[in-house]
mmCIF file of C-alpha atoms in Angstrom:
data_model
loop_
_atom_site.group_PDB
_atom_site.id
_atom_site.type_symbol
_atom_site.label_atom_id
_atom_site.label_comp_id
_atom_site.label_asym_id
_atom_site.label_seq_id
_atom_site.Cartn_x
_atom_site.Cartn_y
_atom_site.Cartn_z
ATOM 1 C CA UNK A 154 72.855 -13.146 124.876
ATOM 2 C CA UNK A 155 71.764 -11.143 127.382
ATOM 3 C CA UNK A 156 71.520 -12.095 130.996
ATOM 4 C CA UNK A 157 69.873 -9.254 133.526
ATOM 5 C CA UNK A 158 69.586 -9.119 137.380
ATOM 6 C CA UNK A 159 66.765 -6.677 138.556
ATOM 7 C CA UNK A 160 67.321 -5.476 142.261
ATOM 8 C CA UNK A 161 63.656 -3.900 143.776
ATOM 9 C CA UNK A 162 63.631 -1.257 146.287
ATOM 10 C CA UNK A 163 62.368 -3.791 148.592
ATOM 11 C CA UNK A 164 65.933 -5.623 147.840
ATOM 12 C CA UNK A 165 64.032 -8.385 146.295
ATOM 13 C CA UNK A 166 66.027 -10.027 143.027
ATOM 14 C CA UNK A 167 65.144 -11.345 139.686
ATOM 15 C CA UNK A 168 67.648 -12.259 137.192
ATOM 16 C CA UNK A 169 66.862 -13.631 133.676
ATOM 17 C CA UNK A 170 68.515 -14.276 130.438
ATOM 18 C CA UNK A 171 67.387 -14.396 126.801
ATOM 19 C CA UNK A 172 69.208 -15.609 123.243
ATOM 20 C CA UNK A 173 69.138 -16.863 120.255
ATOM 21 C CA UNK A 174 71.841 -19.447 121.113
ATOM 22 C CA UNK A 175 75.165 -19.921 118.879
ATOM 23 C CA UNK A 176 75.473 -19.651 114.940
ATOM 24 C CA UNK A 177 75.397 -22.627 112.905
ATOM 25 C CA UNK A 178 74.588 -24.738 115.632
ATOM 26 C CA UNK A 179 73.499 -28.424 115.224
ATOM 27 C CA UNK A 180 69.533 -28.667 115.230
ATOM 28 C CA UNK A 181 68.437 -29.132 118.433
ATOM 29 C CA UNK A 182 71.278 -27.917 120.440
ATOM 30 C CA UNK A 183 70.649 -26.090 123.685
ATOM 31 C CA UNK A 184 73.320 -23.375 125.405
ATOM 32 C CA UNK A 185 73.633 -22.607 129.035
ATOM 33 C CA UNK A 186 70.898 -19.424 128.073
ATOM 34 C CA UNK A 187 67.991 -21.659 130.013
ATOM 35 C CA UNK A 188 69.829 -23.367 132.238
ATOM 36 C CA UNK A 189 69.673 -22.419 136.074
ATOM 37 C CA UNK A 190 72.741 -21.768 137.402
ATOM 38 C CA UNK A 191 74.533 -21.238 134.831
ATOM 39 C CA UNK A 192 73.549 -18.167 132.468
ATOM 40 C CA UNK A 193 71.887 -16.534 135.601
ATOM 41 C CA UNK A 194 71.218 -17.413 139.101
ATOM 42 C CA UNK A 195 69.787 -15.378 142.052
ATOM 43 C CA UNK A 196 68.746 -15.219 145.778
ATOM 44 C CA UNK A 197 67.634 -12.188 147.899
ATOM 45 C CA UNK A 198 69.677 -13.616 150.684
ATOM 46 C CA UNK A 199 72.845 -13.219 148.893
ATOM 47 C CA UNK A 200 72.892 -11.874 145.310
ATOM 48 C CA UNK A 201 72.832 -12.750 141.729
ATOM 49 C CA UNK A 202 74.657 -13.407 138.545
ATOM 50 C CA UNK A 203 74.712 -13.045 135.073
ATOM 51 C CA UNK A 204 76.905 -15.002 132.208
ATOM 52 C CA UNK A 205 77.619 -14.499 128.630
ATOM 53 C CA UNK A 206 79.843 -17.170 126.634
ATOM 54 C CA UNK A 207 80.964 -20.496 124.926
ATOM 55 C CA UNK A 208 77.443 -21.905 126.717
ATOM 56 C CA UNK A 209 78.326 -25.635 125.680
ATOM 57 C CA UNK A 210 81.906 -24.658 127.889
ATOM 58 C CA UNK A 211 79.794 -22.628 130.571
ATOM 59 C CA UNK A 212 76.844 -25.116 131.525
ATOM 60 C CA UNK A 213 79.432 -27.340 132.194
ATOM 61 C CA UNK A 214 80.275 -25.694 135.434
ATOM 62 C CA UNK A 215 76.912 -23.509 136.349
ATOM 63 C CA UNK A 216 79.527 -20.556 136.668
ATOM 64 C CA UNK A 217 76.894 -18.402 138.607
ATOM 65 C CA UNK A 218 75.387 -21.057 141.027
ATOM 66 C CA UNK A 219 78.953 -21.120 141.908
ATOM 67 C CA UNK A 220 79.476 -17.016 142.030
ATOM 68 C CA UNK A 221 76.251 -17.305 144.458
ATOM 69 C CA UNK A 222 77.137 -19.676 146.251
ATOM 70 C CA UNK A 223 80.571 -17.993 146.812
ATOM 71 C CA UNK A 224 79.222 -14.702 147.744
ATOM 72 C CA UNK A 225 77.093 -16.902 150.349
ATOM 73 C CA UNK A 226 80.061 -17.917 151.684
ATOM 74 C CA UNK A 227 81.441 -14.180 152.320
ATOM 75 C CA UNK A 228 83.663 -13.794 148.853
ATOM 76 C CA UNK A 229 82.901 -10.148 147.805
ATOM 77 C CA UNK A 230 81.542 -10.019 144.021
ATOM 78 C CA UNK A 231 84.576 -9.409 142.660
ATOM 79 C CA UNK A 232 86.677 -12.466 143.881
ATOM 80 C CA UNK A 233 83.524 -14.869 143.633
ATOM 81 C CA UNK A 234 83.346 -13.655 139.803
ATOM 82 C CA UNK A 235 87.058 -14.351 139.503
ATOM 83 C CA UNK A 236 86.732 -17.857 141.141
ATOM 84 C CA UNK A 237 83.566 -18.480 138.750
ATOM 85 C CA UNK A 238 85.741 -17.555 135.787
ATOM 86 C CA UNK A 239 89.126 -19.179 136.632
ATOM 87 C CA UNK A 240 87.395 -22.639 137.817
ATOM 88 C CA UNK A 241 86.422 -22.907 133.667
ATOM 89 C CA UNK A 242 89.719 -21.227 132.395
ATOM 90 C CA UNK A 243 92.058 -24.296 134.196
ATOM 91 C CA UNK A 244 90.269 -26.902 132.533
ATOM 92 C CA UNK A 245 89.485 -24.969 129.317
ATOM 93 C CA UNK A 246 92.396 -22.786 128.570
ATOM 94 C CA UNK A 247 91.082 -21.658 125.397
ATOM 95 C CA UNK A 248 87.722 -20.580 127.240
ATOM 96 C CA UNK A 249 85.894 -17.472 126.613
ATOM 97 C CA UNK A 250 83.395 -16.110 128.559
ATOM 98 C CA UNK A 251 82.288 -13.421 131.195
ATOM 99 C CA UNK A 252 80.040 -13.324 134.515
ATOM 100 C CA UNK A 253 79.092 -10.426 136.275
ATOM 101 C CA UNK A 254 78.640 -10.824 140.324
ATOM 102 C CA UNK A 255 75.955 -8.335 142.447
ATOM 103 C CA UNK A 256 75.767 -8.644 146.103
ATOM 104 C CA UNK A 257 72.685 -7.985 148.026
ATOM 105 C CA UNK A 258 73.965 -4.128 148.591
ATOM 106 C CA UNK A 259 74.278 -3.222 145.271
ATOM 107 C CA UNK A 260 78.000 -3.849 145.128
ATOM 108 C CA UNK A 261 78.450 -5.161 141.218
ATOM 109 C CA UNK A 262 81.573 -6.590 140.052
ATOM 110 C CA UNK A 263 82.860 -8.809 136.633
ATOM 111 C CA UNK A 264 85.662 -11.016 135.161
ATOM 112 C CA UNK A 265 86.048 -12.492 131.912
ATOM 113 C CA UNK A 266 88.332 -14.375 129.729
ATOM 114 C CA UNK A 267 89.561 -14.424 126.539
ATOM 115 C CA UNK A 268 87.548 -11.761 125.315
ATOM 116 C CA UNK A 269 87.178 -8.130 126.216
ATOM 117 C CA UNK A 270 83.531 -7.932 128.136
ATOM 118 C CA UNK A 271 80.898 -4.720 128.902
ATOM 119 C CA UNK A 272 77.911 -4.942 131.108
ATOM 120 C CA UNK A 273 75.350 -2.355 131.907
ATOM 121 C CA UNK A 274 74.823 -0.348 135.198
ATOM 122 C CA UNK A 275 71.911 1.476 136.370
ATOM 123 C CA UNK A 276 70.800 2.690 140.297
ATOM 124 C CA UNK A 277 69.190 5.763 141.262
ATOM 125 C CA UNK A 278 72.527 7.988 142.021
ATOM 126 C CA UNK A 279 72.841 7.670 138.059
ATOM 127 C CA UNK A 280 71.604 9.188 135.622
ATOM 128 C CA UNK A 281 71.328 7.349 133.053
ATOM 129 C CA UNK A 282 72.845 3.377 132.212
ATOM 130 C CA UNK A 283 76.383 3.886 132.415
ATOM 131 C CA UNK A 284 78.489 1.011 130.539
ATOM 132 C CA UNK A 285 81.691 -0.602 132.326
ATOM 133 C CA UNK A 286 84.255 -2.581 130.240
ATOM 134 C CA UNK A 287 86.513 -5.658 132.051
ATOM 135 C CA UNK A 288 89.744 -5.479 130.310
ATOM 136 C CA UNK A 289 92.187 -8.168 129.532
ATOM 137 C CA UNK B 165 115.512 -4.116 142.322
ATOM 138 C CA UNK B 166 112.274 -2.389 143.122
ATOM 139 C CA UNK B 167 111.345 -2.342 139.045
ATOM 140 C CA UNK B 168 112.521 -5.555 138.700
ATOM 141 C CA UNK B 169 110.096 -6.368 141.034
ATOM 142 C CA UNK B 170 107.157 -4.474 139.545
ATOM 143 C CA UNK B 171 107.996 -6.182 136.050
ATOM 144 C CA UNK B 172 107.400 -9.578 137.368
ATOM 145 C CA UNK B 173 104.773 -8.613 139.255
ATOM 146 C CA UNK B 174 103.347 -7.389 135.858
ATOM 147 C CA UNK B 175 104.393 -10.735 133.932
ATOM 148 C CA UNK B 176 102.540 -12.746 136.610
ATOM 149 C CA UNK B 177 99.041 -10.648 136.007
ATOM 150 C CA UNK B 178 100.114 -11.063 132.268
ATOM 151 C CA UNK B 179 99.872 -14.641 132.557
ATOM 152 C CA UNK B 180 96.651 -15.470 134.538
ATOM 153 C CA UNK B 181 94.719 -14.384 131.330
ATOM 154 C CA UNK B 182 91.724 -13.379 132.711
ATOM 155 C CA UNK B 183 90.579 -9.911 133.398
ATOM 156 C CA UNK B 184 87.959 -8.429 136.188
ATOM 157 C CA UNK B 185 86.566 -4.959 137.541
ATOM 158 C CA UNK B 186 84.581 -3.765 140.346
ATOM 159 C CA UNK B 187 82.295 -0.543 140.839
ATOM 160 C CA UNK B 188 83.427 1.559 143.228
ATOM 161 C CA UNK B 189 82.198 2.920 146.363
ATOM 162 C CA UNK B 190 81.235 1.617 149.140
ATOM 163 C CA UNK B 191 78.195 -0.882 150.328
ATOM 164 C CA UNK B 192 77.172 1.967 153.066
ATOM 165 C CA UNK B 193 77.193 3.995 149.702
ATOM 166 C CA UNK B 194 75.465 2.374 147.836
ATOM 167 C CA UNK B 195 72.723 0.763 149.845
ATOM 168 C CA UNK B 196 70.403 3.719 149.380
ATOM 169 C CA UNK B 197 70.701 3.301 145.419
ATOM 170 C CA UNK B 198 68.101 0.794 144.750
ATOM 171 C CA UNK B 199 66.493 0.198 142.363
ATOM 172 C CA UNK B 200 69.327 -1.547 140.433
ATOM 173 C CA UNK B 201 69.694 -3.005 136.866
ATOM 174 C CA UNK B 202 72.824 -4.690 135.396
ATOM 175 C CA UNK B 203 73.099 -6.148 132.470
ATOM 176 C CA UNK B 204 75.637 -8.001 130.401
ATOM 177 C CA UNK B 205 76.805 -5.841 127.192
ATOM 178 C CA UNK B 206 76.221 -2.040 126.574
ATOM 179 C CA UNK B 207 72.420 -2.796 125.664
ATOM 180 C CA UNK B 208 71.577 0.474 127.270
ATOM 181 C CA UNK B 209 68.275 0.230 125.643
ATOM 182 C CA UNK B 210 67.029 -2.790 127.434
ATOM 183 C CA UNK B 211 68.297 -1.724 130.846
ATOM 184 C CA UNK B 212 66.619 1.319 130.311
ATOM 185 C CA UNK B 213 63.571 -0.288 129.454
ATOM 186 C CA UNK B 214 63.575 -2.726 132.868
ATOM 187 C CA UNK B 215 64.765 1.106 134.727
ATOM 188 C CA UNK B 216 61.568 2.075 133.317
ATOM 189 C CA UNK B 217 59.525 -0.714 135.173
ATOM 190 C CA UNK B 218 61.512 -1.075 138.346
ATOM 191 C CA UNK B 219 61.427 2.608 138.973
ATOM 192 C CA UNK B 220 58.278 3.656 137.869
ATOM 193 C CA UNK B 221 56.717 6.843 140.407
ATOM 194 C CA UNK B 222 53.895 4.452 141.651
ATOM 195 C CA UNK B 223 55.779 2.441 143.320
ATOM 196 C CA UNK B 224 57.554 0.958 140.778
ATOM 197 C CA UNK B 225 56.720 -3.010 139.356
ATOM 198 C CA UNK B 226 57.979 -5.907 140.557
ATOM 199 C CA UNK B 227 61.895 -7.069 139.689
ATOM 200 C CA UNK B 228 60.622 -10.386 137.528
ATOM 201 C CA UNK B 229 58.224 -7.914 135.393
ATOM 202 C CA UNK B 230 61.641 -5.036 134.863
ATOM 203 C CA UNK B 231 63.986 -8.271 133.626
ATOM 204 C CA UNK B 232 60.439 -9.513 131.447
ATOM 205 C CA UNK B 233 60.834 -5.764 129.921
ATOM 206 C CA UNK B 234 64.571 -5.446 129.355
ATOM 207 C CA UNK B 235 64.861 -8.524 127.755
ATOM 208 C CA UNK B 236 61.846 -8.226 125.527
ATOM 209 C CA UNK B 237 63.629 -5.175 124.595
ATOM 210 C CA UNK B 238 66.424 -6.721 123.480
ATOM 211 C CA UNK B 239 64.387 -9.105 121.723
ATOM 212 C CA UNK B 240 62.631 -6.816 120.055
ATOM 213 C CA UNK B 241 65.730 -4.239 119.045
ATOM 214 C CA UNK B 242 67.542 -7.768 118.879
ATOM 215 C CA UNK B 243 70.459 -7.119 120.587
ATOM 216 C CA UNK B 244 73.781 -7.949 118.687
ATOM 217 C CA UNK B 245 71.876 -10.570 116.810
ATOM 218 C CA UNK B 246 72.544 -12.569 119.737
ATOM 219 C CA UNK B 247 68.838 -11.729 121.221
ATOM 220 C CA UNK B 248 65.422 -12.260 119.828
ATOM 221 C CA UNK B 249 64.292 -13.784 116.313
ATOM 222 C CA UNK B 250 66.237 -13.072 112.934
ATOM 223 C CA UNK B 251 70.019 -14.012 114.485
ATOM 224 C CA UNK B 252 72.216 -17.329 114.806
ATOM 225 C CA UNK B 253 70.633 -19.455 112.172
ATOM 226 C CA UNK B 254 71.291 -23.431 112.919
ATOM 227 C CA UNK B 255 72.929 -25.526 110.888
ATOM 228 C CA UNK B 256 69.103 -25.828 108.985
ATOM 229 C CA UNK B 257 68.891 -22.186 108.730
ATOM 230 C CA UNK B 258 66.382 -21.777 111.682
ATOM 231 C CA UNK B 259 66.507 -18.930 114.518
ATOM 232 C CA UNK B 260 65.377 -20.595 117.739
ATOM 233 C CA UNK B 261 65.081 -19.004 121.400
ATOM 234 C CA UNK B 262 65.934 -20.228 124.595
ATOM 235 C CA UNK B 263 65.396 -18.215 127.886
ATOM 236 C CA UNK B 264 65.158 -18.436 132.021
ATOM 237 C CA UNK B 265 63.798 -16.396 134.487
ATOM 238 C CA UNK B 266 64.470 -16.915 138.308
ATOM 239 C CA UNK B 267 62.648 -15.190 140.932
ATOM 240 C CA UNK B 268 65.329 -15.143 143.836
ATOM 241 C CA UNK B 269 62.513 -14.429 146.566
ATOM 242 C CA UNK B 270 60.563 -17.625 145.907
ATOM 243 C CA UNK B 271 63.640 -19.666 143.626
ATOM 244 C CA UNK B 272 60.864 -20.340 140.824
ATOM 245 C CA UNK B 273 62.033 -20.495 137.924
ATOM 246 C CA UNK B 274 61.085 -21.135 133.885
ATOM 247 C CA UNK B 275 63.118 -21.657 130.814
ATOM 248 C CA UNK B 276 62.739 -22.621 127.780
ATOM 249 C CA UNK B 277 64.960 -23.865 124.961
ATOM 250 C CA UNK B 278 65.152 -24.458 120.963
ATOM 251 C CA UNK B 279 61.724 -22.798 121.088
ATOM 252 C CA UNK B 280 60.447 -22.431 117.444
ATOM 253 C CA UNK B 281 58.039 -20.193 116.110
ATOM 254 C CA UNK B 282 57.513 -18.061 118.747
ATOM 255 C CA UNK B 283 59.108 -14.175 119.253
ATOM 256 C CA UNK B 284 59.082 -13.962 122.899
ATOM 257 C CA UNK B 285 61.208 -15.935 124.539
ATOM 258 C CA UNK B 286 61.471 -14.086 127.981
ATOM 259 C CA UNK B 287 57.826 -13.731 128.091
ATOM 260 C CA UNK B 288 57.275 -17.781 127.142
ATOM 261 C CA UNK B 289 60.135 -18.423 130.243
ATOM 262 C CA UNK B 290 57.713 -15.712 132.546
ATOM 263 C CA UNK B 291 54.795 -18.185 131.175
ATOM 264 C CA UNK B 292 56.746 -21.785 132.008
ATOM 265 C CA UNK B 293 57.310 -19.941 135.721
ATOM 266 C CA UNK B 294 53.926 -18.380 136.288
ATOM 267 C CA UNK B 295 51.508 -21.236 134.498
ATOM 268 C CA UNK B 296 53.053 -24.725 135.472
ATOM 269 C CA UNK B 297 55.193 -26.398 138.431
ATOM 270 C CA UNK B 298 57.743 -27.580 135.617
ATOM 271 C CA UNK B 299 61.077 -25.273 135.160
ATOM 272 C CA UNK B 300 62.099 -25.729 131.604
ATOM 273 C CA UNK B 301 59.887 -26.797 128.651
ATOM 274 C CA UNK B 302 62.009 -27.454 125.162
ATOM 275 C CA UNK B 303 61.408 -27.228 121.226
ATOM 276 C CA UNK B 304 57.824 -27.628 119.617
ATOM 277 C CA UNK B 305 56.195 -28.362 123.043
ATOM 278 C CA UNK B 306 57.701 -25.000 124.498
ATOM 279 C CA UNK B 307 56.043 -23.524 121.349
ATOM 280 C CA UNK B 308 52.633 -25.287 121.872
ATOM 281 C CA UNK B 309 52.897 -23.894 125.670
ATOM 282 C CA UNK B 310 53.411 -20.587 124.859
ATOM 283 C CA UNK B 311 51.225 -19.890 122.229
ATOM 284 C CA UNK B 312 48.451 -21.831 124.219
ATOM 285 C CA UNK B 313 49.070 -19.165 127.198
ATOM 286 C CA UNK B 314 48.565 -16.644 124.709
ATOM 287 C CA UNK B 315 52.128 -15.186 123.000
ATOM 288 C CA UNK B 316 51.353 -14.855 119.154
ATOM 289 C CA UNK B 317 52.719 -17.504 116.860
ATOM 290 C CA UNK B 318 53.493 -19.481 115.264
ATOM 291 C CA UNK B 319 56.241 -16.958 113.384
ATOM 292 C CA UNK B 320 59.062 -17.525 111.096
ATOM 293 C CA UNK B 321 61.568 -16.223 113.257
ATOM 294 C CA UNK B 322 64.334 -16.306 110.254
ATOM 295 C CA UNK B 323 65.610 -12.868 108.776
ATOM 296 C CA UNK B 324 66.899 -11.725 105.163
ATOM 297 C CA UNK B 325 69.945 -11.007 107.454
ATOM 298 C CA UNK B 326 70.040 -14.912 109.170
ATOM 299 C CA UNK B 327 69.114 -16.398 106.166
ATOM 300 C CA UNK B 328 71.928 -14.441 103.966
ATOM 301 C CA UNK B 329 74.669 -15.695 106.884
ATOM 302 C CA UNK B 330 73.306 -19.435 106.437
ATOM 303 C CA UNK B 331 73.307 -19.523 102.492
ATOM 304 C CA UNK B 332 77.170 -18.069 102.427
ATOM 305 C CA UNK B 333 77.752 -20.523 105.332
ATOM 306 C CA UNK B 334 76.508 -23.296 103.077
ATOM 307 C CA UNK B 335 78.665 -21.648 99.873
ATOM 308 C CA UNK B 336 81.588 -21.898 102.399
ATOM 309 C CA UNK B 337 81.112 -26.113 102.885
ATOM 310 C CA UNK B 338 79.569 -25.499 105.736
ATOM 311 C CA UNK B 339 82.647 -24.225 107.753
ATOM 312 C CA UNK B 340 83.118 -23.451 110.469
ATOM 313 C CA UNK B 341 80.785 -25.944 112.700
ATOM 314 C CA UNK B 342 80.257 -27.880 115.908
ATOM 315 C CA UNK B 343 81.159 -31.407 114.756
ATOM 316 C CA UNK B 344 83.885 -33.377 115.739
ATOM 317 C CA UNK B 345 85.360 -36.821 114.597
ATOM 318 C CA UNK B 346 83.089 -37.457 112.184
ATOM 319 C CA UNK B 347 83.414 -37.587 108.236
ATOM 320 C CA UNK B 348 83.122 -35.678 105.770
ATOM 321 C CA UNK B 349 85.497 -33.096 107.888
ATOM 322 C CA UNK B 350 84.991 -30.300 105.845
ATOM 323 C CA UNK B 351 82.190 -30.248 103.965
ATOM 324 C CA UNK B 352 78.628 -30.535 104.404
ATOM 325 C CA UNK B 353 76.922 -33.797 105.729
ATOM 326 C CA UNK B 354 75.522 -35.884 106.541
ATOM 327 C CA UNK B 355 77.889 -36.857 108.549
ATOM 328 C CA UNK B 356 79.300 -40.035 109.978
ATOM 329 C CA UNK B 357 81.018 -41.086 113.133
ATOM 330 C CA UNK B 358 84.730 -41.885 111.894
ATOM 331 C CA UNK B 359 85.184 -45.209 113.236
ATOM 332 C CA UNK B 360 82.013 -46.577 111.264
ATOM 333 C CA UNK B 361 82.996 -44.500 108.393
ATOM 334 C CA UNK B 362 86.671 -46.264 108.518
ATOM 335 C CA UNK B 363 84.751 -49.754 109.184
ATOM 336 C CA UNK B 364 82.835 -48.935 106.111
ATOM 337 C CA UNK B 365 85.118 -47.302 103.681
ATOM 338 C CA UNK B 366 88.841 -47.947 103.065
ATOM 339 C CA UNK B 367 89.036 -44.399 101.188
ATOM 340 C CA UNK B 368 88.878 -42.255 104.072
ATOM 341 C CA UNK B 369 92.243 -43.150 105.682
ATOM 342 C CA UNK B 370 92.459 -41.440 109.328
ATOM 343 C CA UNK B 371 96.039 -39.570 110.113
ATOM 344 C CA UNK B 372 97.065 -38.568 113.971
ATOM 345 C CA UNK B 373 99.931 -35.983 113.758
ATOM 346 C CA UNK B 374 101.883 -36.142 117.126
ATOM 347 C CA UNK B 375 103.780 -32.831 118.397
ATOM 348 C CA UNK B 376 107.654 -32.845 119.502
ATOM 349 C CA UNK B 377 106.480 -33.615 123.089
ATOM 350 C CA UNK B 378 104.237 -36.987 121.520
ATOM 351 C CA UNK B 379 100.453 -34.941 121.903
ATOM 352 C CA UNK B 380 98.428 -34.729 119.484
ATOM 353 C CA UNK B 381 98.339 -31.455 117.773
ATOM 354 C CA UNK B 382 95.734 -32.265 114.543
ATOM 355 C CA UNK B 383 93.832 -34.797 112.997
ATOM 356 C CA UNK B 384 93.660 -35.421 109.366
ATOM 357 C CA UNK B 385 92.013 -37.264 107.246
ATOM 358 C CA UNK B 386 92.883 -38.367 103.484
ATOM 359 C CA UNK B 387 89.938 -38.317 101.981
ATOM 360 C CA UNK B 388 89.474 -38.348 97.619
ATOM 361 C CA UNK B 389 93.593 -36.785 97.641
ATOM 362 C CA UNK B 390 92.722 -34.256 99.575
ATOM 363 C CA UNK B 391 94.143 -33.868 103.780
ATOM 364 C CA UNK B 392 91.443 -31.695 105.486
ATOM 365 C CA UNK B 393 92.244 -30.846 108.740
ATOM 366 C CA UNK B 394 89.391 -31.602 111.683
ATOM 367 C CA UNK B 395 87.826 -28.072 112.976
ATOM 368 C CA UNK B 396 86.605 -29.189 116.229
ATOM 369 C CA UNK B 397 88.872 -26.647 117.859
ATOM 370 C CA UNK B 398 88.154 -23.510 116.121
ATOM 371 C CA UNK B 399 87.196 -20.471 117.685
ATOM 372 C CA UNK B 400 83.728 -19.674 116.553
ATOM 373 C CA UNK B 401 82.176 -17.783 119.744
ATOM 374 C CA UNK B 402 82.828 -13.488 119.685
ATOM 375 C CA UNK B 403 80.870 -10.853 120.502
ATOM 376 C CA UNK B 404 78.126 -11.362 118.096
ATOM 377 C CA UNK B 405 78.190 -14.998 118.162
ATOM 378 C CA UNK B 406 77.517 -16.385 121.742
ATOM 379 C CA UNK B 407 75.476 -17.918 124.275
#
């Protein structure tokens, strides 16, 4: 899956997210990939979010309404992609999954669980995409 | 004392298994950075592609059209096999899409899901957004939309490389999958929910073994002389097969 937030130089924000779903799924199953809220969510007043995962665990809990919604409420990415994460891992130990949290400043954080997870960086002081990895 | 200290310190971020990072610098520093792109996963190629859009010397295009083009990139290069056609066969052998886009200026949004027969799944969400006041369409309809707003289809969207992963997935009984309490447990179906399977046949003879503290641990069933444990809790979802 991937799941991308686009920032403008206006400071306006689109997120979306595309995939091919999970292997050997049964016919007609449907992951958190298209559902709001929970694959990707966004709002130029706050921020946005992006999720990669167990989607039939994720949709469950619309992990980045609720890292949104968080930053809304003043968390800074970084504990609002925590919250996101650990909300799921309590009720599904054996969870994996990942989110990564942008404010409306640029300020980009991400948290995972049970699996090591990467996402993607670029702004204009870069040069080119540079790749962060969220350690266990 | 002191180390003592730092060791269960250490112990206690052991335990919370989860695992986070942050960028650093600053907001003051970084508010004169924009244009931003992030992305999950090192797919440096599609961020570069929606970099390509959002900071273009004319002005630049809009954020919805820079995460239309990263993602169709990823479709295209098909990212991990976890993006685009040819990856994650079904149970039937078929590659289907689903995608969203969200504009977070206006909160439109379009999805869609267990598309068939059509490539672009980004673009056919873009579509769903742009071309109706509906904000996910699903399976053949979602195909019918899309390739009525103009996307080219309809495609197979299998690959020799999906189809190869199916046929060895159907050589190994069909293991691992998504089913739970239902019979056969580990072999291909059709399958049956157990308790009208157990109405029905007295040869398939349920077992619950109980753990020292009296949960369940794993279901069995006897089936032909042969116990087959359920697979409803195996780990199937890594980096190159997720959501």
């Amino acid at each position: 899956t991937i799941s991308m937030t686009v920032i403008d130089k206006m400071g306006h924000i689109a997120v979306g997210t595309s995939t091919n779903g999970a292997t050997f799924k049964i016919p007609g199953r449907v992951g958190d990939g298209p559902i709001p809220g929970s694959s990707s969510y966004a709002d130029d007043e706050v921020g946005a979010c992006g999720a990669t995962g167990d989607g039939d665990v994720m949709m469950r809990f619309l992990p980045c309404y609720q890292v949104v919604e968080s930053m809304r409420r003043g968390m800074e990415p970084l504990d609002a992609a925590r919250d996101a994460i650990s909300r799921i891992a309590r009720k599904y130990p054996d969870f994996v999954g990942a989110v990564f949290a942008i404010n409306r400043k640029g300020v980009h954080a991400g948290a995972c669980h049970g699996w090591t997870f990467q996402y993607s960086v670029r702004n204009s002081s870069m040069h080119d995409v540079e790749v962060i990895t969220v350690y266990p | 004392g002191r180390s003592s200290v730092r060791l269960l310190l250490g112990l206690l971020l052991l335990r919370f298994n989860w695992c986070s990072a942050a960028s650093g610098g600053g907001a003051e520093e970084l508010a004169g950075t924009f244009p931003v792109v992030v992305s999950t996963w090192p797919f440096r190629e599609a961020v570069r592609a929606a970099w390509e859009v959002i900071s273009a010397a004319d002005g630049g295009g809009s954020a919805v059209d820079a995460v239309v083009a990263g993602c169709s990139a990823c479709e295209v290069l098909r990212c991990d096999g976890t993006v685009g056609p040819g990856g994650s066969p079904d149970e039937n052998g078929e590659t289907t899409l689903d995608a969203l886009i969200m504009n977070g200026a206006t909160m439109e949004i379009g999805a869609v899901a267990a598309m068939r027969y059509v490539k672009d799944g980004i673009k056919a969400a873009k579509l769903v957004m742009e071309h109706s006041k509906h904000t996910l369409l699903v399976g053949d309809k979602a195909t019918s939309f899309a390739i009525s707003m103009g996307l080219p289809g309809p495609s197979n969207l299998s690959s020799p490389e999906s189809i190869e992963k199916w046929e060895n997935w159907r050589q190994n009984h069909c293991q691992p999958n998504f089913w739970k309490n239902v019979a056969p447990a580990s072999s291909c179906g059709p399958y049956h929910p157990i308790n009208s399977v157990s109405a029905e046949s007295e040869d398939d003879v349920k077992d619950v073994v109980h753990d020292s503290q009296g949960g369940v641990c794993q279901e069995w069933f006897q089936n032909d002389n042969l116990l087959e444990p359920m697979n409803s809790h195996l780990k199937v979802v890594n980096r190159h097969n997720h959501d």
